[in-house]
Structure formats: C-alpha cells, structure tokens
Coordinates of C-alpha atoms and ligand atoms in Angstrom, one line a residue:
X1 CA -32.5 -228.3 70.4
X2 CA -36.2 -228.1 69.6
X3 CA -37.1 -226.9 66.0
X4 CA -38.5 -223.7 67.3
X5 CA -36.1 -223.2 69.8
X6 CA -33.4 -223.4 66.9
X7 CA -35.8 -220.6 64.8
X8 CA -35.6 -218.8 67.7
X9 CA -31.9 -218.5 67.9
X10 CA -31.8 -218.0 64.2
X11 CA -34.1 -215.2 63.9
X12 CA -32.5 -213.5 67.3
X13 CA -28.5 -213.6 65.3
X14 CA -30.5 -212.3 62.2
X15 CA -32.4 -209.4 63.9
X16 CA -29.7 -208.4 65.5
X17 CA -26.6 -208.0 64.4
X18 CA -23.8 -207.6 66.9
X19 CA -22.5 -204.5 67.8
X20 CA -19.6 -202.9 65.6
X21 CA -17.6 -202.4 68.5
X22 CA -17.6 -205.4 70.0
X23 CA -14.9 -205.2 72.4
X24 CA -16.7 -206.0 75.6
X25 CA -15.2 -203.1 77.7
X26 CA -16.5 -200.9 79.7
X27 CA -19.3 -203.2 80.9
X28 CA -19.7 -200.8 83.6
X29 CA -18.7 -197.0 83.7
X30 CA -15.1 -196.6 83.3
X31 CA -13.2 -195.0 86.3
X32 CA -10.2 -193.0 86.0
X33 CA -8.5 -189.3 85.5
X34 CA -8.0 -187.2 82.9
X35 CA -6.1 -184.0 82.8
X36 CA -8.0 -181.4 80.9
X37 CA -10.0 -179.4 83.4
X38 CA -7.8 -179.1 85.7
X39 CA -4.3 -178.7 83.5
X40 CA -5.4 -177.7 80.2
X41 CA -3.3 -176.8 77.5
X42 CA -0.4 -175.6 80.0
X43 CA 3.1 -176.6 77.7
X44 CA 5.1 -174.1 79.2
X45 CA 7.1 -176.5 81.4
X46 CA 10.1 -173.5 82.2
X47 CA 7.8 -172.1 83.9
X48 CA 5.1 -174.0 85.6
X49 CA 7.4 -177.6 85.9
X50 CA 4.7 -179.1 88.0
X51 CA 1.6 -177.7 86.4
X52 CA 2.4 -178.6 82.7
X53 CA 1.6 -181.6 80.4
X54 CA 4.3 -183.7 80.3
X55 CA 4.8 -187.5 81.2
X56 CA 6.3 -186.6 85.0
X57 CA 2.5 -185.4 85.5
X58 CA 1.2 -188.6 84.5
X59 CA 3.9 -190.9 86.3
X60 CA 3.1 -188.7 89.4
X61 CA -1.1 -189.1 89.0
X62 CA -0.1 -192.9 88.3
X63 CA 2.0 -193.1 91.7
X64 CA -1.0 -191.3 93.3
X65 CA -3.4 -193.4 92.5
X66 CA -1.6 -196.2 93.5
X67 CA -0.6 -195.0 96.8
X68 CA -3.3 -193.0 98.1
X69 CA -6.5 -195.4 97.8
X70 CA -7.4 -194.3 94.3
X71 CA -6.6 -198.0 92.7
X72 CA -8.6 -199.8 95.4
X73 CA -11.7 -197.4 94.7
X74 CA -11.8 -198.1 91.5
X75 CA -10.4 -195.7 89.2
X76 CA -8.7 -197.2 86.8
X77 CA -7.4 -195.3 84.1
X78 CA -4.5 -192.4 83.9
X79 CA -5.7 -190.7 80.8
X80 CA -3.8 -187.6 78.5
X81 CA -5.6 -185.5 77.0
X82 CA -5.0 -182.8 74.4
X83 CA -1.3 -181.3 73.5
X84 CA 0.6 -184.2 74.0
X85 CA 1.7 -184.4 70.5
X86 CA 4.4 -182.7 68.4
X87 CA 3.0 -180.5 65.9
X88 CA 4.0 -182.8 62.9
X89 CA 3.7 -186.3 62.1
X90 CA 6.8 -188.4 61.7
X91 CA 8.5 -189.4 58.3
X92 CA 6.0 -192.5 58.5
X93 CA 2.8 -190.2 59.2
X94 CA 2.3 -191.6 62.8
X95 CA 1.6 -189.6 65.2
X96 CA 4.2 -188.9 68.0
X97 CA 4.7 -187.4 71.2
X98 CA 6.5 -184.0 72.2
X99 CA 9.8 -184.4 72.5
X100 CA 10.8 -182.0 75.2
X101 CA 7.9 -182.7 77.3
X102 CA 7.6 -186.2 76.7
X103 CA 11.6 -187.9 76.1
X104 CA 10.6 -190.9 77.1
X105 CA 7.7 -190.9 74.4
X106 CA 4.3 -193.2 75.2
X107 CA 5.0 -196.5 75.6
X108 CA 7.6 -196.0 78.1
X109 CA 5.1 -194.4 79.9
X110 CA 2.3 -196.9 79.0
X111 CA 4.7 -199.2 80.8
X112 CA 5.0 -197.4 83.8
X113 CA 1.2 -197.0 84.2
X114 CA 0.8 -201.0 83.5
X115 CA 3.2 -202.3 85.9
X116 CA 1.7 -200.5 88.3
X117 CA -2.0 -202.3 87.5
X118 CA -3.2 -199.2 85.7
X119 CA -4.6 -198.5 82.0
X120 CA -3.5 -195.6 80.1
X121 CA -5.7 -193.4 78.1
X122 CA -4.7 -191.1 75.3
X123 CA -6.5 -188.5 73.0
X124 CA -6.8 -187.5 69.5
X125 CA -9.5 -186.0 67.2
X126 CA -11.8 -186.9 64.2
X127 CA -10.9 -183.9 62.4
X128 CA -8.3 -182.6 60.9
X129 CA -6.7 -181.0 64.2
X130 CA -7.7 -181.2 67.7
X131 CA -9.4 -178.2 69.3
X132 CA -6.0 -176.7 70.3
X133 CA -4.5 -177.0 67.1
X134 CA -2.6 -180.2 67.6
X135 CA -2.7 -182.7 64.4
X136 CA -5.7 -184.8 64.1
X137 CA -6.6 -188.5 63.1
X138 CA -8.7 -187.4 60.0
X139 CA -7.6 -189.6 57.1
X140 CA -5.2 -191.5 59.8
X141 CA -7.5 -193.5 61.5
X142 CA -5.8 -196.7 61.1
X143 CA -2.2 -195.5 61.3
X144 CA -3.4 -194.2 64.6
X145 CA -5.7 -196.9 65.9
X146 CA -2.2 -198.9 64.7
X147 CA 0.5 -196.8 66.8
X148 CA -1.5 -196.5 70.1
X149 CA -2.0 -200.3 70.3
X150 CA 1.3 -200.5 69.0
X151 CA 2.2 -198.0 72.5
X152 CA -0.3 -199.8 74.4
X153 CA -2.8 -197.0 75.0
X154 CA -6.1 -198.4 76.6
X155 CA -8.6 -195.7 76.1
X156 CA -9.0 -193.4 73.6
X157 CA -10.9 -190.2 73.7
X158 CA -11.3 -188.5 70.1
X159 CA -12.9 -185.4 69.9
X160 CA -14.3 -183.5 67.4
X161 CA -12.8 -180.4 66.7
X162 CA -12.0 -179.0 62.7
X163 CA -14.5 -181.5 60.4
X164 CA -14.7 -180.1 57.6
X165 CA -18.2 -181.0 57.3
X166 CA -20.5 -182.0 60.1
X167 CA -22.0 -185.4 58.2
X168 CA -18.4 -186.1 58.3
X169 CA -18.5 -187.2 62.0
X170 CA -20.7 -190.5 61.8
X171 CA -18.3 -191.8 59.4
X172 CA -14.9 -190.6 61.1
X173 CA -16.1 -192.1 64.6
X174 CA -17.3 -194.9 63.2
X175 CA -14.2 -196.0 61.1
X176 CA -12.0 -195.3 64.3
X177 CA -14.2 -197.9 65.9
X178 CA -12.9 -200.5 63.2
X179 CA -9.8 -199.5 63.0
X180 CA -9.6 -199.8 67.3
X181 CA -11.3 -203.3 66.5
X182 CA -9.1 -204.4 64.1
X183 CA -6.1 -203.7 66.3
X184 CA -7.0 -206.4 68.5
X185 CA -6.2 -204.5 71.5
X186 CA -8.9 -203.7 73.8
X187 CA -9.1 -200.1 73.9
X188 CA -11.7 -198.1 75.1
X189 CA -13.6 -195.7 73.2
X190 CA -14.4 -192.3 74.3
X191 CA -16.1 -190.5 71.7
X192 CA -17.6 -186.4 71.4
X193 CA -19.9 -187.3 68.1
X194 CA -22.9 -186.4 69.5
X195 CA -21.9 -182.9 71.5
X196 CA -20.7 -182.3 67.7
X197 CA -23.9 -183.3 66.0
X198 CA -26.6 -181.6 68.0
X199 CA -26.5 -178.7 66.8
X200 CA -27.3 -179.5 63.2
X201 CA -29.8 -182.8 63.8
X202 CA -30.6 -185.0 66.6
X203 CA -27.9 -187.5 66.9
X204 CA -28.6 -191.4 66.7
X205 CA -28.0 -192.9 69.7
X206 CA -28.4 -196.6 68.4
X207 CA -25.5 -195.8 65.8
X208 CA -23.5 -193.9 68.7
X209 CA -23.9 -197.4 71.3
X210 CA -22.9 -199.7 68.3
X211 CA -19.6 -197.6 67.7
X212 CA -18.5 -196.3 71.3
X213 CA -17.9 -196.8 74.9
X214 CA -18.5 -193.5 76.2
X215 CA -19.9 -190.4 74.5
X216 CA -19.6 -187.3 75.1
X217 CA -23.3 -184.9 74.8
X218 CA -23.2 -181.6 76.0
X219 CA -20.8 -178.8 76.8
X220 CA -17.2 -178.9 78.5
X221 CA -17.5 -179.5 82.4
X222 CA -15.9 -176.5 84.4
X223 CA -14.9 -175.6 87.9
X224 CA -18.5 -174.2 88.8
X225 CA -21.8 -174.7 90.2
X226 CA -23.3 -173.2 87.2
X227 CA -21.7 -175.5 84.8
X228 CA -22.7 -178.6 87.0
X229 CA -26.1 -177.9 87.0
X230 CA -25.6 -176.7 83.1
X231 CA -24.9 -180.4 82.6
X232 CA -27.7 -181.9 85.1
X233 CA -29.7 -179.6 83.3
X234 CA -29.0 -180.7 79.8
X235 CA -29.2 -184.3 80.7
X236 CA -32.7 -184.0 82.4
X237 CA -34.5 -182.4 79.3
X238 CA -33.2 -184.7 76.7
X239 CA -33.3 -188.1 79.2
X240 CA -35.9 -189.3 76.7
X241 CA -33.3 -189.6 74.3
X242 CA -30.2 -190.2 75.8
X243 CA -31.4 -192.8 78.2
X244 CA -31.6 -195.8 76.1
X245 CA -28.8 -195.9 75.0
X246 CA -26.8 -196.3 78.2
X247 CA -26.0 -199.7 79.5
X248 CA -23.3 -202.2 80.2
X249 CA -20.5 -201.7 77.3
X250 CA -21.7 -197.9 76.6
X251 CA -22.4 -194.9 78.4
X252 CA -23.4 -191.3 78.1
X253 CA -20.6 -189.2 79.3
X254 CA -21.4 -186.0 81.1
X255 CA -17.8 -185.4 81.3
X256 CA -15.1 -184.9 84.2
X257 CA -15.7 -185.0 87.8
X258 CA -14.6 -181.2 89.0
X259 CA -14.6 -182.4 93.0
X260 CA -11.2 -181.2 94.6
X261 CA -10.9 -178.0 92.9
X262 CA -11.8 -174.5 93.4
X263 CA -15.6 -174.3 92.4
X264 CA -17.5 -176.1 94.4
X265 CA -18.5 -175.9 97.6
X266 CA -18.3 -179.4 99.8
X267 CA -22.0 -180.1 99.5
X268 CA -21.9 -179.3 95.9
X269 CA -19.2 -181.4 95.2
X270 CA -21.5 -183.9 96.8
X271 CA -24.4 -182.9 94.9
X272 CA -21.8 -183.8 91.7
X273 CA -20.1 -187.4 93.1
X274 CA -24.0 -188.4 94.1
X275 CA -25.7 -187.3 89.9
X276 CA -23.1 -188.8 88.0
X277 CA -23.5 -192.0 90.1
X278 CA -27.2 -191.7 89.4
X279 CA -26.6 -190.8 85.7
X280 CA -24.3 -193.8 85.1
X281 CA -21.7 -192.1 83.9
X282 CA -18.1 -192.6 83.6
X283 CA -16.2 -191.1 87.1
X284 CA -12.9 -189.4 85.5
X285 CA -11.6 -187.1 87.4
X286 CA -9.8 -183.7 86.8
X287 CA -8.2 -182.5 90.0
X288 CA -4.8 -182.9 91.2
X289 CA -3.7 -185.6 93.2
X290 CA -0.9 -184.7 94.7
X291 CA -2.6 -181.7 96.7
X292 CA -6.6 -183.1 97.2
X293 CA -8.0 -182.0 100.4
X294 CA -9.1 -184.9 102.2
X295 CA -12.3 -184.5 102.8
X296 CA -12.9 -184.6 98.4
X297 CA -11.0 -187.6 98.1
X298 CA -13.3 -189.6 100.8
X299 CA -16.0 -188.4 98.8
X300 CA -14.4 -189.5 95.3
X301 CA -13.5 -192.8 96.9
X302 CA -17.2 -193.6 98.9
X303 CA -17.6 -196.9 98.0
X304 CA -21.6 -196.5 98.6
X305 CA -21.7 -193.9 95.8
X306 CA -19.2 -195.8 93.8
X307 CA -21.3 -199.0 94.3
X308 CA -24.2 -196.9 92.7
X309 CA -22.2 -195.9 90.0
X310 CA -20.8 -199.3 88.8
X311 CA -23.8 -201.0 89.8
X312 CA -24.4 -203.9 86.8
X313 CA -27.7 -203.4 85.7
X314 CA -26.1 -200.5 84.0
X315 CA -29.3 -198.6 83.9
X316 CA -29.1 -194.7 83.9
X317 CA -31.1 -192.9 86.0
X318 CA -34.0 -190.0 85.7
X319 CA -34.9 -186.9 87.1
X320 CA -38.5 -187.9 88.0
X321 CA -39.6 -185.2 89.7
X322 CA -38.6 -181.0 90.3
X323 CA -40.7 -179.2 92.6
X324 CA -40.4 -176.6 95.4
X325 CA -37.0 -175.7 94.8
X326 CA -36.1 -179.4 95.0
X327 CA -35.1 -182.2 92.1
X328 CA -35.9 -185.8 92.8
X329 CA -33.9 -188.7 90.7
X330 CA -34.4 -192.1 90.5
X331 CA -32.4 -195.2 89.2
X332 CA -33.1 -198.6 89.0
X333 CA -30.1 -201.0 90.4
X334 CA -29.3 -204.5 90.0
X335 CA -31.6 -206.9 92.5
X336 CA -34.5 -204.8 92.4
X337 CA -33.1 -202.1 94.7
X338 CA -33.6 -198.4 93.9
X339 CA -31.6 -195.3 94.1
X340 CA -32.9 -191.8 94.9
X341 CA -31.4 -188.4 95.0
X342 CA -32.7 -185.6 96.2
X343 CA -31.2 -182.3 95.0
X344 CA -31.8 -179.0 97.3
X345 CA -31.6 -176.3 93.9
X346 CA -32.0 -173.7 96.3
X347 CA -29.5 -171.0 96.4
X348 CA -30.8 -169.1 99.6
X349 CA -31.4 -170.2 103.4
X350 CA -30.2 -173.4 105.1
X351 CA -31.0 -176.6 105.3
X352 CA -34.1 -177.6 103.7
X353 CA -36.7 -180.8 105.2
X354 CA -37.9 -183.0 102.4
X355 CA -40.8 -184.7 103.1
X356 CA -40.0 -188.3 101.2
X357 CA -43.8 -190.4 101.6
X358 CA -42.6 -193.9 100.1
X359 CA -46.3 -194.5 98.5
X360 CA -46.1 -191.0 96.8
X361 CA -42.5 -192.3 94.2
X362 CA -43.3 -192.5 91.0
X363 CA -41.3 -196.1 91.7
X364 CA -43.3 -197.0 95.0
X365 CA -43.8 -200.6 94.0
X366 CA -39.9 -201.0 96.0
X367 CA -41.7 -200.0 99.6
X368 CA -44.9 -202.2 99.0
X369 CA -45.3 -204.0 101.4
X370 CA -42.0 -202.8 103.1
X371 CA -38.6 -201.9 102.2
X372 CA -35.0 -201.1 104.0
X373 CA -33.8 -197.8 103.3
X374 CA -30.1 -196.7 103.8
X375 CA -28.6 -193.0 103.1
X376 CA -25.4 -192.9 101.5
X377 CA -24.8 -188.9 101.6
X378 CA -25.0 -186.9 103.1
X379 CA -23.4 -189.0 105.9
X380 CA -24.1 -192.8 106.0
X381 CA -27.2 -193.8 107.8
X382 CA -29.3 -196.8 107.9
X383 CA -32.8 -195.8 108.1
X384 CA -34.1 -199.3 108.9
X385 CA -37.1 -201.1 108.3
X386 CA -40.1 -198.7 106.3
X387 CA -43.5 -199.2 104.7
X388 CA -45.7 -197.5 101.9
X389 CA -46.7 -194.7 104.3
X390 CA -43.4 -193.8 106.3
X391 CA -42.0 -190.6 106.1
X392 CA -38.8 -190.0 106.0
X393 CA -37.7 -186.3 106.7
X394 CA -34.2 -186.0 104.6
X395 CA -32.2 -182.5 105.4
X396 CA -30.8 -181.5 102.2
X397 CA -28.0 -178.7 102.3
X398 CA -28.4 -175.4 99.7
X399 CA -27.1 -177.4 96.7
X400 CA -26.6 -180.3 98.0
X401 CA -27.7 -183.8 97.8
X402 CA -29.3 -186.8 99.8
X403 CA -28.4 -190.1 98.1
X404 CA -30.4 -193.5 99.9
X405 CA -31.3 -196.7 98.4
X406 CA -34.4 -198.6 99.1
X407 CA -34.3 -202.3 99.4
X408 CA -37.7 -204.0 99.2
X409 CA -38.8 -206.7 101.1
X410 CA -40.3 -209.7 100.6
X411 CA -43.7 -210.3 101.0
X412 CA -44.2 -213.3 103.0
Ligands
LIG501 C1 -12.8 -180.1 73.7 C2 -13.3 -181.3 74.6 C3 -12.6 -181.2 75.9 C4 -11.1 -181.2 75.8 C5 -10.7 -180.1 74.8 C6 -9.2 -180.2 74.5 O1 -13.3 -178.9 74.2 O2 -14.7 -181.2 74.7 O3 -13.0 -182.2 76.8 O4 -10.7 -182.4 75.3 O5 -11.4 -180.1 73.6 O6 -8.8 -179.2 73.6

C-alpha cells in the first residue's frame, strides 16, 4: 500500500466513524405485515375469535404468506404490533405476553414463523407505555432488547407514545439501538423518533440513519384516499430533508401499505403500491390475508413494482414536478435506469392523456441519445425503443398512477 493511499484509508476510518447501528440489515426496504391498521387494538377474542390479536392471527398471516405467493414476493416479516403484552411486567421486570391470548407466549410462535422461512417482528415503545396504554421499554431498554432476542424477535418497531419529555426521545431510541446491538441478534429497527420530534424542532436525520432501520415521519396511515395523499403530501414538501437520509441499511418509513381493504379504490390502491416503491420505503402491509381480493394481492405481489422498490441503489425518489392536476416523480435506480410516476390528482372526469416529451424531464440525460421505456402500471407494456423528442401519451386513471422505467442506451 502506497503512503498516501494508507493516509487515505486512515483519514476515511477517522472521518467517519461507523454507524451505531451497525447491523447490516435492511440493505434494502424491508418487506412484510404488520397488524395495526387493519386489526388494531381488538383483545376481545369472545367475541371477534378471528378478528382479535392473538398468536392464531399471526400463525394464520404466517401460513398465508407461505402458501399464497406472499414469501416468493418478498415479504418477509410477520410483525405484532401494539397489545400483545400483559399489563404488568413479570417478577424479573421483563416483559411478557398476554396469557389468554397468547398461551403459547413469543418464542413458540417465533418458532413457528422461522420454520417456516419467515422473521418475526414485535413492538414496544420508548416511553413509559405504548400509545394504548400497554407497559413500555422506558428505563427497560436492555431487559427488553435482552428478552426479544432471547424469544427470537427479528424486528422491532418502538414507538413513541408517553415521554415524559420530548428531548427524551434521541436518547431512548438511541440506547435501544445499543442495547439491540449488544444482543448480537440481528434485529431490525423500526423507530417513530422523528414523527415524535417534529413538532417541537426539526429532527436530525444523520442521528436518526446512525441509530435505525426504518423511521417513521408523519402521521398514522388509514384506510383512505385522503390519508394517502396526506402522506404523499407530507413526504413531497419536506423531500429536502428526508431524502438523504434514505439508503441501503435505513429508510424513511411512510408507514403501512392499506391495499386490500376498504378505502381505496383499485386505481388508488395502485396509485399507493407504485409511491411507496418510488419513495423507497418499507412495503408492510395491513390487510387480511386470509380474505384479499385477488386482484390487490397481484398488485402487492407485481414483481416490476416490487423490483422498483428493492432496487439496490437504495435511492429514494422525488416529486419533481405538479402541474395541471397531475404529479410527476422521479427515482434514480441501480444501472443508470430511471423510474417515473405519474399521479392523475384529479378527482373529477375520466381518464386523463399525459403528454410525457422525454427531452422536457428534469432527468432527460436517460433518453439522450435513446432510451427503452417499459410501463409497469397500469398494465405492463413495453413501449420500445424512444429518443429525446418522443412522446409518449400515458392514460392515467382519476387517482391513479402510471409507473415506467426508462433504460438508456448506449451511444455508439
Ligand atoms: C401509534 C403508531 C401506530 C401504532 C399505534 C399503536 O399511533 O404510530 O403505527 O403502532 O401507535 O397504538
């Protein structure tokens, strides 16, 4: 090694220092489901047997996902998230789950989700309790990072209900993240520090990407249009910000995937699959597996919109461009290919042409001198061969969503 390269290396370990979490997970966006949005806080298992939080409903997700396609798309994780526990501690302070609804307690089911090649995700919060009133991991961080390893959890999502103090969250997310480390288990970590922060100062993003995996920003993801373009919204006017800090190992998290529910129209649950594969973020869904019309779970499992998602340049994509009722995103993929979505907000009429000139992109560098272009919703099309000055007529849908990639070309 050459003097200066040695410098080099020296000067690059000094600079900078490796990440706190440093459990090389997540390199791309994880994939999985989670029940809150669709089953809530629902503990009244007399009454609603199938509908309630218990371990059947996360034995029967895990068999789902298995059997139905899920697995082989992708999605990963089975993830609880809150009520699970008892409301107290047991005689050695850990936590523990509750009895009637789970018997069988975590690790049993941890082992059930494993052997069937599946991770399991649990949830607890940074605070004293967890937003429905469930103990939480505040002065337990270790005994807790301790017991889920000990059960074999593989995700953890902490939120951030009941701090006593707001500067309190930095600190309480951050000493989870050792504690998780010092485990030795690879666990993945969900946080909600910055959706907690932001309304007293902007959050650091360089702090939150040391200490997480995932991280939650903005407002809890409902069954509705509104609430999905809340989100889209919220992520567009702070992309400045929020950007940056995505990338392989940590993500911004614009929370649950609502498609094969109630809310949404088809094209808007297109509109939904196609952003968060442009936005990079982690696909967990909350729906119910074991009634999923099929024409959502094709969607949920399109491996062209999955490949967008998990592509590994990890780069999260932009809203480049709103104008005339429509929204234009781009995002940058691994060998030099580009993704584009165009979003119809239009809530009146029918389908709508838009007029996509290749030389006109903020990005058009991809189509000079020529580029292959394919759409991925809202059918699969190749487009073929295109130059600078082709234009491409896409129909967009009333809330719905184009999604094509542009391929360039070689110049010869
Ligand atoms: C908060 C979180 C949600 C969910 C609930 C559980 O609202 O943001 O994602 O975990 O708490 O109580």
């Amino acid at each position: 090694m050459s003097q200066a390269v040695a410098v080099a290396l020296l000067l690059s370990l000094t600079v900078r220092p490796s990440r706190p979490l440093d459990n090389g997970l997540a390199l791309t966006p994880t994939m999985g489901w989670l029940h809150w949005e669709r089953f809530m806080c629902n503990v009244d298992c007399a009454l609603e047997p199938d509908n309630c939080v218990r371990e059947e409903l996360f034995m029967q997700m895990a068999d789902r996902m298995v059997e139905d396609g899920w697995k082989d798309a992708g999605y990963e994780f089975v993830c609880i998230d809150d009520c699970w526990p008892a409301r107290q501690r047991d005689a050695q302070g850990r936590l523990q789950a509750d009895p009637a609804r789970f018997p069988s307690g975590i690790k049993k089911l941890a082992n059930y989700v494993h052997a069937k090649g599946l991770k399991l995700g649990i949830y607890s919060d940074v605070g004293t309790r967890t937003c429905a009133g469930y103990p939480g991991s505040l002065g337990h961080f270790e005994t807790d990072a301790e017991t889920f390893a000990d059960w074999g959890v593989d995700l953890l999502k902490l939120d951030g209900c009941n701090v006593p103090n707001w500067t309190l969250l930095a600190e309480g997310y951050k000493n989870m993240s050792k504690a998780l480390n010092q485990t030795g288990r690879g666990i993945v970590y969900s946080c909600e520090w910055p959706l907690y922060e932001w309304p007293y100062t902007q959050p650091n993003y360089t702090a939150i990407r040391d200490t997480c995996n995932q991280w939650r920003n903005s407002g809890d993801v409902y069954d509705s249009w509104s609430s999905v373009t809340g989100i889209l919204d919220w992520a567009a006017s702070h992309q400045k910000t929020i950007t940056p800090a995505a990338g392989p190992g940590g993500w911004n998290d614009p929370d649950m995937l609502v498609l094969g529910n109630f809310g949404l129209s088809y094209d808007q649950q297109q509109t939904q699959m196609a952003l968060w594969a442009m936005m990079a973020a982690p696909l967990i869904m909350s729906n119910d597996l074991r009634n999923i019309c099929p024409r959502s779970r094709e969607l949920l499992q399109n491996p062209h919109v999955i490949a967008v998602n998990q592509d590994p340049l990890g780069r999260q994509g932009v809203r480049v461009a709103s104008a005339a009722g429509f929204e234009l995103w781009e995002r940058p993929l691994s060998r030099d290919r580009l993704a584009l979505a165009v979003l119809n907000r239009q809530e009146i009429g029918g389908p709508r042409l838009f007029p996509l000139v290749l030389a006109t992109l903020p990005s058009s560098s991809y189509c000079d001198p020529r580029c292959n272009v394919t759409q991925i919703l809202p059918e699969y099309r190749e487009l073929g061969v295109q130059d600078l000055f082709s234009k491409l007529l896409l129909q967009v849908n009333p809330t719905g969503t184009a999604l094509i990639t542009l391929t360039p070309l070689k110049k010869h």
